[in-house]
Coordinates of N, CA and C and ligand atoms in Angstrom, one line a residue:
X18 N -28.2 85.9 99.6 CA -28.9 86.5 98.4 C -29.0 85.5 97.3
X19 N -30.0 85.7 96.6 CA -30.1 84.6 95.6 C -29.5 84.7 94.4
X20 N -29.0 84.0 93.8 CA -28.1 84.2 92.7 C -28.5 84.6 91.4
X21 N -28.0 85.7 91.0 CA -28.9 86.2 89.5 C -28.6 84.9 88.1
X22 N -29.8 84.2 87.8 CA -29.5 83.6 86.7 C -29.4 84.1 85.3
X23 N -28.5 83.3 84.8 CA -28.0 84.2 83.2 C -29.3 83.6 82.4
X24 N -29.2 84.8 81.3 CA -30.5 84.3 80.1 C -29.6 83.9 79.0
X25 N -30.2 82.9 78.5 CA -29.8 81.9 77.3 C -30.6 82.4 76.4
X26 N -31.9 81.9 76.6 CA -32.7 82.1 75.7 C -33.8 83.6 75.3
X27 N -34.2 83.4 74.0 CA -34.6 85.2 73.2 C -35.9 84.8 73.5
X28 N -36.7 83.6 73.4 CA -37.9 83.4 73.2 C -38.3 82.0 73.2
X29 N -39.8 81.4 73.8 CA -40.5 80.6 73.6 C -41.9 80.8 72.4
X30 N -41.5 79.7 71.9 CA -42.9 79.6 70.6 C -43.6 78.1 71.4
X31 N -44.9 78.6 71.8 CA -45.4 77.7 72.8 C -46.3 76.6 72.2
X32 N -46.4 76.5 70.6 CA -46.6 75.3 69.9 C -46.7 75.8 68.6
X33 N -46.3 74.6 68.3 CA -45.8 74.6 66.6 C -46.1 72.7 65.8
X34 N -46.7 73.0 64.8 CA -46.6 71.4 64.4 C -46.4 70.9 63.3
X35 N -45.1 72.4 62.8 CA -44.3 72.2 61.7 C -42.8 72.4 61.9
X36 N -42.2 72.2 62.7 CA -41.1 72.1 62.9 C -40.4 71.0 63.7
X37 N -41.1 70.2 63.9 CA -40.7 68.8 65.0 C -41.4 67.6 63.6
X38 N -40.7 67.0 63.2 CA -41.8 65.9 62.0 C -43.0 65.5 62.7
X39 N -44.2 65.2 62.7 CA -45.1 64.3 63.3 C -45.5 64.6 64.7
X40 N -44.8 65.9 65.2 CA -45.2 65.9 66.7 C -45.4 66.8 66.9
X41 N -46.3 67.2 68.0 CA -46.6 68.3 68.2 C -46.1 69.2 69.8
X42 N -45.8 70.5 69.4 CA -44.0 70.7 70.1 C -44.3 72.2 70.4
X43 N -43.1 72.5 71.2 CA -42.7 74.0 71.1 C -41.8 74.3 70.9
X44 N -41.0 75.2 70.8 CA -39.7 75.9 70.6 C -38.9 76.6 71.5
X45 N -38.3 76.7 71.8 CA -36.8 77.5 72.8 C -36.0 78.2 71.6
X46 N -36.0 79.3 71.7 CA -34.7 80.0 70.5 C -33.9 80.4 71.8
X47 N -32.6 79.9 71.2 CA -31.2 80.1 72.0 C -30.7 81.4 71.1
X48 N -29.9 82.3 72.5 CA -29.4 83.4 71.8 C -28.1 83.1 70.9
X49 N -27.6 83.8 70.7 CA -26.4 83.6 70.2 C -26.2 82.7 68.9
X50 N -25.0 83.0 67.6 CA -24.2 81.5 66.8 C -22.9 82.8 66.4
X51 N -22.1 81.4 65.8 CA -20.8 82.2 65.6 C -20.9 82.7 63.6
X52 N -22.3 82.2 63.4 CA -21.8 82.5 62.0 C -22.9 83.9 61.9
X53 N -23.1 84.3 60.4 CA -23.7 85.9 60.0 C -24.5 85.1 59.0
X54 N -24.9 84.4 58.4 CA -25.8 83.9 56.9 C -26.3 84.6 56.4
X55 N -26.2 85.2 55.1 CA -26.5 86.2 54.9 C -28.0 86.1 54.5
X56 N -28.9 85.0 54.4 CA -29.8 85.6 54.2 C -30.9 85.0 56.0
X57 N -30.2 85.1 57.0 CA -30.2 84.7 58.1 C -31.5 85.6 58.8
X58 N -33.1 85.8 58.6 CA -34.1 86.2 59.3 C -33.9 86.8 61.2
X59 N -33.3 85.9 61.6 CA -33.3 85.9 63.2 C -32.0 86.4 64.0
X60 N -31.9 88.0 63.0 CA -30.7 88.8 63.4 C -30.4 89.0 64.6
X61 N -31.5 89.3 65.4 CA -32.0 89.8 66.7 C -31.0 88.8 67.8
X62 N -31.5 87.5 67.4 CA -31.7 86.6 68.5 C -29.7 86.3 68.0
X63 N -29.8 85.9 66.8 CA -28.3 86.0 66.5 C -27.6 86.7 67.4
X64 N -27.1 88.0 67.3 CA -26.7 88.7 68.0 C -26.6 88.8 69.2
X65 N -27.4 87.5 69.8 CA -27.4 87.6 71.4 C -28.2 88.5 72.6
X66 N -29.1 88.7 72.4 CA -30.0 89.4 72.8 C -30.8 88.3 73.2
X67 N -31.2 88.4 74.4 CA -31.9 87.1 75.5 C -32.7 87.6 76.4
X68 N -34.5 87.2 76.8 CA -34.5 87.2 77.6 C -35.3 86.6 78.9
X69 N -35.0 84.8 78.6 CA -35.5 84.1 79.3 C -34.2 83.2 79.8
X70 N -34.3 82.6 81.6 CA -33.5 81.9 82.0 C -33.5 80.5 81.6
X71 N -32.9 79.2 81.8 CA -33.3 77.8 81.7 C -34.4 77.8 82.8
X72 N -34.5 78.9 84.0 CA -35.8 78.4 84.9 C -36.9 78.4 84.6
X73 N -36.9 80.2 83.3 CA -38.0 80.2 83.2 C -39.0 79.2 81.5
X74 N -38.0 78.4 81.2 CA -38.5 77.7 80.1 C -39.3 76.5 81.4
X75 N -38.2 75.8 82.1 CA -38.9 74.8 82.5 C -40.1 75.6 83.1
X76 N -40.2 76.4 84.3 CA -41.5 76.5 84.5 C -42.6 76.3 83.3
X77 N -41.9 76.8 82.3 CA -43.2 76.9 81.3 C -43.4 75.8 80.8
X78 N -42.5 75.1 80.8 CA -42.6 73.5 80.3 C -43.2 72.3 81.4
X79 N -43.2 73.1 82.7 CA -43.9 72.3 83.8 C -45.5 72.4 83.1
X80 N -46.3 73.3 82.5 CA -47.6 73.3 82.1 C -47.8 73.1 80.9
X81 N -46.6 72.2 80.1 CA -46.9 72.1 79.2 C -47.2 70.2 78.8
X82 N -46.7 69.8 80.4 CA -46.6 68.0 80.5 C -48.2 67.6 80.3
X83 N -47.7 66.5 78.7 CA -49.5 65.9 78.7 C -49.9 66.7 77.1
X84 N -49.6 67.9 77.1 CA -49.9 68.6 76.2 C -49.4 68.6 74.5
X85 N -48.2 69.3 75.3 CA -46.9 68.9 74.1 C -46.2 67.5 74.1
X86 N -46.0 66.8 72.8 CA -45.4 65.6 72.8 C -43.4 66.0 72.8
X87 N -43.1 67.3 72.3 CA -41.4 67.5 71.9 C -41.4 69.3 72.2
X88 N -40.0 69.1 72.2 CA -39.6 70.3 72.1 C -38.5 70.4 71.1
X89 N -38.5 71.9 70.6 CA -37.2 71.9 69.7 C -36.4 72.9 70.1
X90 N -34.7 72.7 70.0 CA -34.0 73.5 70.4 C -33.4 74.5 69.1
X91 N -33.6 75.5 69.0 CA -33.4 76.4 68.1 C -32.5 77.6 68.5
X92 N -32.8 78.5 66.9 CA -32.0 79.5 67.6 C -31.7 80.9 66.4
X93 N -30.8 81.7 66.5 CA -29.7 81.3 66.9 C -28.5 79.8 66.8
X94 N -27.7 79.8 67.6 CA -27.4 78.4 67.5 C -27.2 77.8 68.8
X95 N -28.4 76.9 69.0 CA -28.4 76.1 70.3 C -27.0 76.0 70.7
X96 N -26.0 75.4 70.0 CA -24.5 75.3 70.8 C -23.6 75.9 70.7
X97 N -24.3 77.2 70.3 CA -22.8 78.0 70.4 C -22.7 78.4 71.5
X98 N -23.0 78.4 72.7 CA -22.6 78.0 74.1 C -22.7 77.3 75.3
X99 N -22.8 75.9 74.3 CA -22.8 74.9 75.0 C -21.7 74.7 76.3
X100 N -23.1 73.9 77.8 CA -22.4 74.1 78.7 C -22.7 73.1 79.9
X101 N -22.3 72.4 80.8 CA -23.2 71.9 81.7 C -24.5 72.1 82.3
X102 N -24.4 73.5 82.4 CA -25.6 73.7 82.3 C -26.5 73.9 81.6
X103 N -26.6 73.7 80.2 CA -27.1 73.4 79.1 C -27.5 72.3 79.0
X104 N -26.4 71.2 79.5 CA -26.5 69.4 78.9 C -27.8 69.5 80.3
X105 N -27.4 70.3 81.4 CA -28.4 69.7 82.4 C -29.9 70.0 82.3
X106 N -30.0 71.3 81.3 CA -31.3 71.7 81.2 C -32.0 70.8 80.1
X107 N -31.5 70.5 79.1 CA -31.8 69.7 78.4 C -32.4 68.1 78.6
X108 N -31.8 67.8 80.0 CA -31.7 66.1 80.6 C -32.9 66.3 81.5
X109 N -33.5 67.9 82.2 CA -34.7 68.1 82.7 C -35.7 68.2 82.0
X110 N -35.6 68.5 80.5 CA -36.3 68.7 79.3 C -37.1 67.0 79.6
X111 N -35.8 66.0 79.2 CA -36.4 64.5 78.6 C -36.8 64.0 79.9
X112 N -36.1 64.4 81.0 CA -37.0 63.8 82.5 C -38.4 64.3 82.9
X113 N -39.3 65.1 81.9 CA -40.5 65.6 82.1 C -40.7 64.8 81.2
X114 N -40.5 63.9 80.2 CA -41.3 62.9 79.5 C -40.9 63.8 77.8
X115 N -40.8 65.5 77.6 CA -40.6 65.1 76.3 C -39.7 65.0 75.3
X116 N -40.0 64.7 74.0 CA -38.9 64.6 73.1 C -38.6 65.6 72.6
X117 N -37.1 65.0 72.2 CA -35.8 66.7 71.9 C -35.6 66.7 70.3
X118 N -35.9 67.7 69.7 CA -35.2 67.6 68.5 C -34.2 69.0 68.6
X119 N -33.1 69.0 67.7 CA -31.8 70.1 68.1 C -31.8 70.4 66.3
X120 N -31.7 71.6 66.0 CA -31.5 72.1 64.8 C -30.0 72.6 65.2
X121 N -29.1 72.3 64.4 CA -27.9 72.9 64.7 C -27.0 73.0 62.9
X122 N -26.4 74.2 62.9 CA -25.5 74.4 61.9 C -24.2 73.1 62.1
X123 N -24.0 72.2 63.1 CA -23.0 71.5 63.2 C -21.5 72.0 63.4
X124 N -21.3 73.4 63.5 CA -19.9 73.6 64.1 C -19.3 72.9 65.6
X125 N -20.2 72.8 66.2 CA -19.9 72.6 67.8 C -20.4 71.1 67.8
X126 N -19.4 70.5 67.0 CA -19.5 68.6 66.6 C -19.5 68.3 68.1
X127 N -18.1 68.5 69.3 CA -18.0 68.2 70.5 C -19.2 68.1 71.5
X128 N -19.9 68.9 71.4 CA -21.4 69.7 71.8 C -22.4 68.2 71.7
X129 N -22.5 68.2 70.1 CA -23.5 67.3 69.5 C -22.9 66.1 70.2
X130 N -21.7 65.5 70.1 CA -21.2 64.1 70.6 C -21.9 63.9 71.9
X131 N -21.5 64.6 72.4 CA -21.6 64.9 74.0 C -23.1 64.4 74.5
X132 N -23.6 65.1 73.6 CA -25.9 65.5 73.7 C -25.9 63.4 73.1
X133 N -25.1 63.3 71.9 CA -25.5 61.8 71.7 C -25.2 60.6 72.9
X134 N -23.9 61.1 73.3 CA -23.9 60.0 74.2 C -24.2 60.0 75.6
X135 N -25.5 61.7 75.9 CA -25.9 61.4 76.8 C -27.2 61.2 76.9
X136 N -27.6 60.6 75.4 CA -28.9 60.2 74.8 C -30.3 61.2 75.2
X137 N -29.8 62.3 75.2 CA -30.7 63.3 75.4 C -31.3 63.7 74.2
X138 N -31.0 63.1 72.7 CA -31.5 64.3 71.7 C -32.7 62.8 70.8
X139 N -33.6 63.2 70.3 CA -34.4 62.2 69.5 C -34.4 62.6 67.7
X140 N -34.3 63.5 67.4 CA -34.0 64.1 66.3 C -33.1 65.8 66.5
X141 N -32.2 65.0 64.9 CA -31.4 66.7 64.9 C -32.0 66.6 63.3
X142 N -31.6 67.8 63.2 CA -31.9 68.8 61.4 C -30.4 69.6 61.8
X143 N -29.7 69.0 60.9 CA -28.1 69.5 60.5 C -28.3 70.4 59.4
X144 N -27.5 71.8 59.3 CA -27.8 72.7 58.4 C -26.0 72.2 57.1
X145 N -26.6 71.8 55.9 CA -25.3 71.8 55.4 C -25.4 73.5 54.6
X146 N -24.5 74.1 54.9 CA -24.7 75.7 54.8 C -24.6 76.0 53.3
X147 N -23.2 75.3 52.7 CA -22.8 75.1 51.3 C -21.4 74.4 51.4
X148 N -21.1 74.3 49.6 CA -20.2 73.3 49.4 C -18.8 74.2 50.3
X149 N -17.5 73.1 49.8 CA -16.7 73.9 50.7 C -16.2 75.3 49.9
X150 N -15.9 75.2 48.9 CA -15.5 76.6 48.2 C -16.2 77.7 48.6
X151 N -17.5 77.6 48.6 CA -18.3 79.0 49.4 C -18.5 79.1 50.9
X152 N -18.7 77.8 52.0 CA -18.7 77.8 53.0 C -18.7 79.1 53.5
X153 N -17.5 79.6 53.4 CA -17.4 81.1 54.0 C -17.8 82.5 53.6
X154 N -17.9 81.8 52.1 CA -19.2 83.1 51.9 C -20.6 83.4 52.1
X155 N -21.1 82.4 52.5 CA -22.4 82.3 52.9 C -22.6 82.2 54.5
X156 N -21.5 82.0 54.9 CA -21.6 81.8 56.4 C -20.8 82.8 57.4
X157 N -19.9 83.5 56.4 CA -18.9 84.7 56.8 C -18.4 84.3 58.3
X158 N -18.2 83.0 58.4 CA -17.8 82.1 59.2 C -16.0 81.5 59.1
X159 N -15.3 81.5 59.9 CA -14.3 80.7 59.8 C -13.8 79.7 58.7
X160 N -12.9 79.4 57.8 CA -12.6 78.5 56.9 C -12.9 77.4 57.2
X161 N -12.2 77.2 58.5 CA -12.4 75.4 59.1 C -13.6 75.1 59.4
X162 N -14.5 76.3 59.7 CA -15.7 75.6 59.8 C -16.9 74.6 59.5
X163 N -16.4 74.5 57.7 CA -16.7 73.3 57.1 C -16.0 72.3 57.6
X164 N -15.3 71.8 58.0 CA -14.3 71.1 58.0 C -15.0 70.3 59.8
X165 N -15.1 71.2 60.4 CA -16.3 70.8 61.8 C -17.5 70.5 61.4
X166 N -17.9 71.7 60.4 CA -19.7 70.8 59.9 C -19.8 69.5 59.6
X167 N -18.7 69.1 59.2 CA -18.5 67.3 58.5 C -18.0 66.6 59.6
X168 N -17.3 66.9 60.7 CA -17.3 66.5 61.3 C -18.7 65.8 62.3
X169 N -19.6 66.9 62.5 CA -20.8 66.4 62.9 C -21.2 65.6 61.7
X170 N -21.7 65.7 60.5 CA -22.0 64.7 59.8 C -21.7 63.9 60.0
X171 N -20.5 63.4 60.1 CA -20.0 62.0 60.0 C -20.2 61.7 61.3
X172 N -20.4 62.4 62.2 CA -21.0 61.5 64.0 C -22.4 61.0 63.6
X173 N -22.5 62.1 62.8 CA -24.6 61.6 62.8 C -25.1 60.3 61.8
X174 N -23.4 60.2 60.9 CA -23.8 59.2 59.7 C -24.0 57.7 60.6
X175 N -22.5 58.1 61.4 CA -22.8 56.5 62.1 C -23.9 56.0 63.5
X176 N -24.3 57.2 64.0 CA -25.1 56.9 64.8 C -26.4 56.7 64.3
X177 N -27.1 55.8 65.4 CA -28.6 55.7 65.3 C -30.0 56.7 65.6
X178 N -29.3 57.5 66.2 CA -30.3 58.5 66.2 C -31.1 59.4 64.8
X179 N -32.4 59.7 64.8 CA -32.5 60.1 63.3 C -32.0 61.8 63.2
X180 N -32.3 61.7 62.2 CA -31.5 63.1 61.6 C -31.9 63.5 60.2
X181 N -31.9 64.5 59.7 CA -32.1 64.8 58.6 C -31.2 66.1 58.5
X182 N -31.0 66.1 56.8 CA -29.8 67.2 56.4 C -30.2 68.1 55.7
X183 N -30.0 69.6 55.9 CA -30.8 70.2 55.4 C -30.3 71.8 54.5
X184 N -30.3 72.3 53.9 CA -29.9 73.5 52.8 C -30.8 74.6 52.7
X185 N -30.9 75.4 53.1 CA -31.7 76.7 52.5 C -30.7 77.5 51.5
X186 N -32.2 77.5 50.4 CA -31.5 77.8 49.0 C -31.8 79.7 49.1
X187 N -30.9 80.3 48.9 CA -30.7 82.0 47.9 C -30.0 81.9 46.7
X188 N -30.4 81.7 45.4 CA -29.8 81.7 44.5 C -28.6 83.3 44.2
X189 N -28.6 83.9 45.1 CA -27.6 84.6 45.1 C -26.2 84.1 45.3
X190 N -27.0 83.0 46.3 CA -25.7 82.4 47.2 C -25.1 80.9 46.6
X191 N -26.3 80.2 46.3 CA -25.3 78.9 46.0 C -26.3 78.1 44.2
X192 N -26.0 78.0 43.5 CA -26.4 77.7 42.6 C -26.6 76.6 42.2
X193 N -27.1 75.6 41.1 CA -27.5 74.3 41.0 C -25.8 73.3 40.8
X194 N -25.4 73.9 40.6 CA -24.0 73.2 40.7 C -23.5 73.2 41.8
X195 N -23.1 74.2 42.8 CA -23.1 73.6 44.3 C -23.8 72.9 45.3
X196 N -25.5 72.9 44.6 CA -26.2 72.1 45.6 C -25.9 70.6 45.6
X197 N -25.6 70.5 43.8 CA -25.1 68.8 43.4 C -24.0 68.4 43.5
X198 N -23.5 69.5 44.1 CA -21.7 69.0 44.8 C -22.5 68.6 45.8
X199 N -23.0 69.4 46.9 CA -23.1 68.9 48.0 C -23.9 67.5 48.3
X200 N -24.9 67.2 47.2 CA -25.6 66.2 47.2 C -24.4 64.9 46.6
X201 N -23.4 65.5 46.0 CA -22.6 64.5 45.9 C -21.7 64.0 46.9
X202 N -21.3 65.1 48.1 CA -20.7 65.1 49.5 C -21.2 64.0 50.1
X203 N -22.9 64.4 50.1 CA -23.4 63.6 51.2 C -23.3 61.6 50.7
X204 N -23.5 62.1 49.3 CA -23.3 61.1 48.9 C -22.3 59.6 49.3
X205 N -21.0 60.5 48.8 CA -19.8 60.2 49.2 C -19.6 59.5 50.3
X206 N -20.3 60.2 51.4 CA -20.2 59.9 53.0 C -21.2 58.8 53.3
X207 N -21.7 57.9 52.3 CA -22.7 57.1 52.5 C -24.0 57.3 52.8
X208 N -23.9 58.5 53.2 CA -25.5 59.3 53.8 C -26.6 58.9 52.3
X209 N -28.2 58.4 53.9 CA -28.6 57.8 52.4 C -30.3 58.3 53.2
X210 N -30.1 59.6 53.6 CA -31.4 59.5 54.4 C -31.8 60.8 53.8
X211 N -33.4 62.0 54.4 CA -33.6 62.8 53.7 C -32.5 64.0 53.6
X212 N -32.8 64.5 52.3 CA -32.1 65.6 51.8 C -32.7 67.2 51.9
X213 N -33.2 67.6 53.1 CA -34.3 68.9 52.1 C -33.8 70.4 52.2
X214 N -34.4 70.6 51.1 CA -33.6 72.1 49.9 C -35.1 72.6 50.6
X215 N -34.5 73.9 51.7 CA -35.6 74.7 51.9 C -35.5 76.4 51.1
X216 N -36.2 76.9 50.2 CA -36.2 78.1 50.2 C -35.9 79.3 51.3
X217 N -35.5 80.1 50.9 CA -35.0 80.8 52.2 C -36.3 82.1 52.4
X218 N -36.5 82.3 53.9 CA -37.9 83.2 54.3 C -37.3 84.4 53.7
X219 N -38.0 85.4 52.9 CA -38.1 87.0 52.8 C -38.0 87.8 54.0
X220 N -37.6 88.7 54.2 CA -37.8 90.0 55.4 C -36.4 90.9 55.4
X221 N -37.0 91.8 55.8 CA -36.6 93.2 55.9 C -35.1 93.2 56.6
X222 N -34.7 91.8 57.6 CA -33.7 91.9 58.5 C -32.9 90.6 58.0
X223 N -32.6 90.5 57.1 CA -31.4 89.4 56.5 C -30.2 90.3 56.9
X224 N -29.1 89.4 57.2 CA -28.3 90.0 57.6 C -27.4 90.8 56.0
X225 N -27.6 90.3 54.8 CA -27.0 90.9 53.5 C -28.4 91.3 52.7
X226 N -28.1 92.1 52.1 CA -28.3 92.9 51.4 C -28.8 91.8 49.8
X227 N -30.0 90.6 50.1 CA -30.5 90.1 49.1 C -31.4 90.3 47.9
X228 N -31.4 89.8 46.9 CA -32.6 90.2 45.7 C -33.6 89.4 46.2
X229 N -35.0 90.0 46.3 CA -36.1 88.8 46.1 C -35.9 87.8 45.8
X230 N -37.2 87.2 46.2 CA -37.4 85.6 45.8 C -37.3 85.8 44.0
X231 N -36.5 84.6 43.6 CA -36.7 85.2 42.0 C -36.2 83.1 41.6
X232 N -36.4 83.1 40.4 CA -36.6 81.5 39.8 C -35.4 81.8 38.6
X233 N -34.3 81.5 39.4 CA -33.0 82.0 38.0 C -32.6 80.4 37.3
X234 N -33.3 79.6 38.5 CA -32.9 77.9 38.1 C -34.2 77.3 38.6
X235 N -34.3 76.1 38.1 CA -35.3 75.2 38.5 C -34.4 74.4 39.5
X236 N -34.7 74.5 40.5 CA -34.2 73.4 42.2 C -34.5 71.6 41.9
X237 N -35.7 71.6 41.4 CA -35.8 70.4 41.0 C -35.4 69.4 40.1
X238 N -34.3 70.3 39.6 CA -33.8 69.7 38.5 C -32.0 69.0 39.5
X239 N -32.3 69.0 41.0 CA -31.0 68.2 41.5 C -31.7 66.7 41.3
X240 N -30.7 66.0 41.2 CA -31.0 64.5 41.4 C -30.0 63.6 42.5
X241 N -30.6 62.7 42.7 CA -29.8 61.8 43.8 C -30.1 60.3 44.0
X242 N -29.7 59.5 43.6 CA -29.9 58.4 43.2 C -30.4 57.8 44.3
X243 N -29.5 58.3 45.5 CA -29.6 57.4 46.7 C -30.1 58.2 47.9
X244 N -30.4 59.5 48.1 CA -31.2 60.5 48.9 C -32.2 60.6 48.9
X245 N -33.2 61.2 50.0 CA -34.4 61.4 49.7 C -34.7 62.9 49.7
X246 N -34.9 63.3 48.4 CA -34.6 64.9 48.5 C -36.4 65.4 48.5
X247 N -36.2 66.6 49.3 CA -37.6 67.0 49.8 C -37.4 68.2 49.7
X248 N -38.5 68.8 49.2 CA -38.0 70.4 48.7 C -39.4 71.3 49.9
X249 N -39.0 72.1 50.6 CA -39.7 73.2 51.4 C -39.8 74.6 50.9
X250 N -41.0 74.8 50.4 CA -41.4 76.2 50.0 C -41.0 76.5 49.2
X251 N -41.0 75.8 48.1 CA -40.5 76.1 46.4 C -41.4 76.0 46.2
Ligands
SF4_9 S1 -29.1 81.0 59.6 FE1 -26.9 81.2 60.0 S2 -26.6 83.0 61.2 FE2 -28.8 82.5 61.3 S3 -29.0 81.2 63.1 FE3 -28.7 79.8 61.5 S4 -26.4 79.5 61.4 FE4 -26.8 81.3 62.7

């Protein structure tokens, strides 16, 4: 009897050519992550609710050779259950020819190491959630979990692979003085590459209970001597 395969994934977005820099791509949303963000759109998929195998992406990626130049691994959080058979579907991904970019909150630093030194990934987008004092209020996530976010940071500072670091702003949640902590973190860490402050999407299924979009600060008033800060949907 043939063996019933597990589903990973909630959904394919079968081209996109705003979410990979410069390339034109699709998407895989992975079920599952270990944190709640409160103003986190993709409750659904969060919560683990799946229903495509790694078979049935590749098939779908078999008709997509030629077409699409990348794929992106999303989510949910691509590694929150990270597995061999994840690193393997992923290494069938780049043995069809295309490129990987991995969006990841950075808890699952071991995950990331792993993906780098088996030179499977071409770009990541690291989510820095907030500074450490709020960390866990915005992520209703584990304390140490900052403390792993940086850990990926600092894999990604020293490697060659590119990357970019990234914030979505709810001024409920983190205010102009935590964002310039954090732009001072990255600072700190030598990080000298883009910085971007995305506004956070509106909808009905945020996991907390948010005020509208509202302008209680000017965002552009962070500065960074040595970053390249790029602002999305402000
Ligand atoms: S926004 Fe937060 S809760 Fe939502 S997928 Fe990303 S890390 Fe998980």
């Amino acid at each position: 009897m043939k063996p019933v395969l597990k589903k990973h994934i909630y959904n394919l977005t079968p081209f996109t050519l705003l979410d990979f820099p410069g390339k034109v791509a699709c998407v895989v949303w992975f079920s599952g992550c270990g944190m709640r963000c409160g103003y986190c759109y993709n409750t659904e998929i969060v919560t683990g609710h799946a229903n495509y195998t790694y078979e049935d992406a590749l098939k779908f990626l078999q008709t997509r050779k030629g077409l699409l130049q990348g794929v992106v691994l999303c989510g949910g959080e691509p590694l929150f259950s990270f597995d061999d058979e994840m690193l393997h579907f992923i290494k069938e991904i780049k043995e069809m020819g295309f490129l990987v970019k991995l969006d990841t909150n950075g808890v699952n630093f071991k995950a990331l190491q792993r993906l780098l030194d088996e030179k499977v990934l071409d770009f990541i987008a690291l989510d820095f959630k907030a500074p450490k004092n709020k960390f866990q209020l915005v992520t209703k996530n584990k304390t140490y979990s900052y403390k792993l976010f940086l850990n990926s940071l600092k894999i990604l500072i020293k490697h060659d692979t590119k990357f970019e670091v990234r914030t979505t702003v709810h001024q409920d949640l983190l205010g102009l003085d935590d964002i310039q902590n954090m732009v001072d973190v990255l600072e700190s860490l030598n990080y000298r590459g883009d910085y971007c402050l995305q506004n956070f999407v509106e909808s009905e299924k945020n996991f907390q209970n948010l005020t509208k979009r509202h302008d209680s600060f000017d965002i552009k008033k962070i500065t960074s001597e040595n970053l390249n800060i790029l602002y999305r949907n402000f």
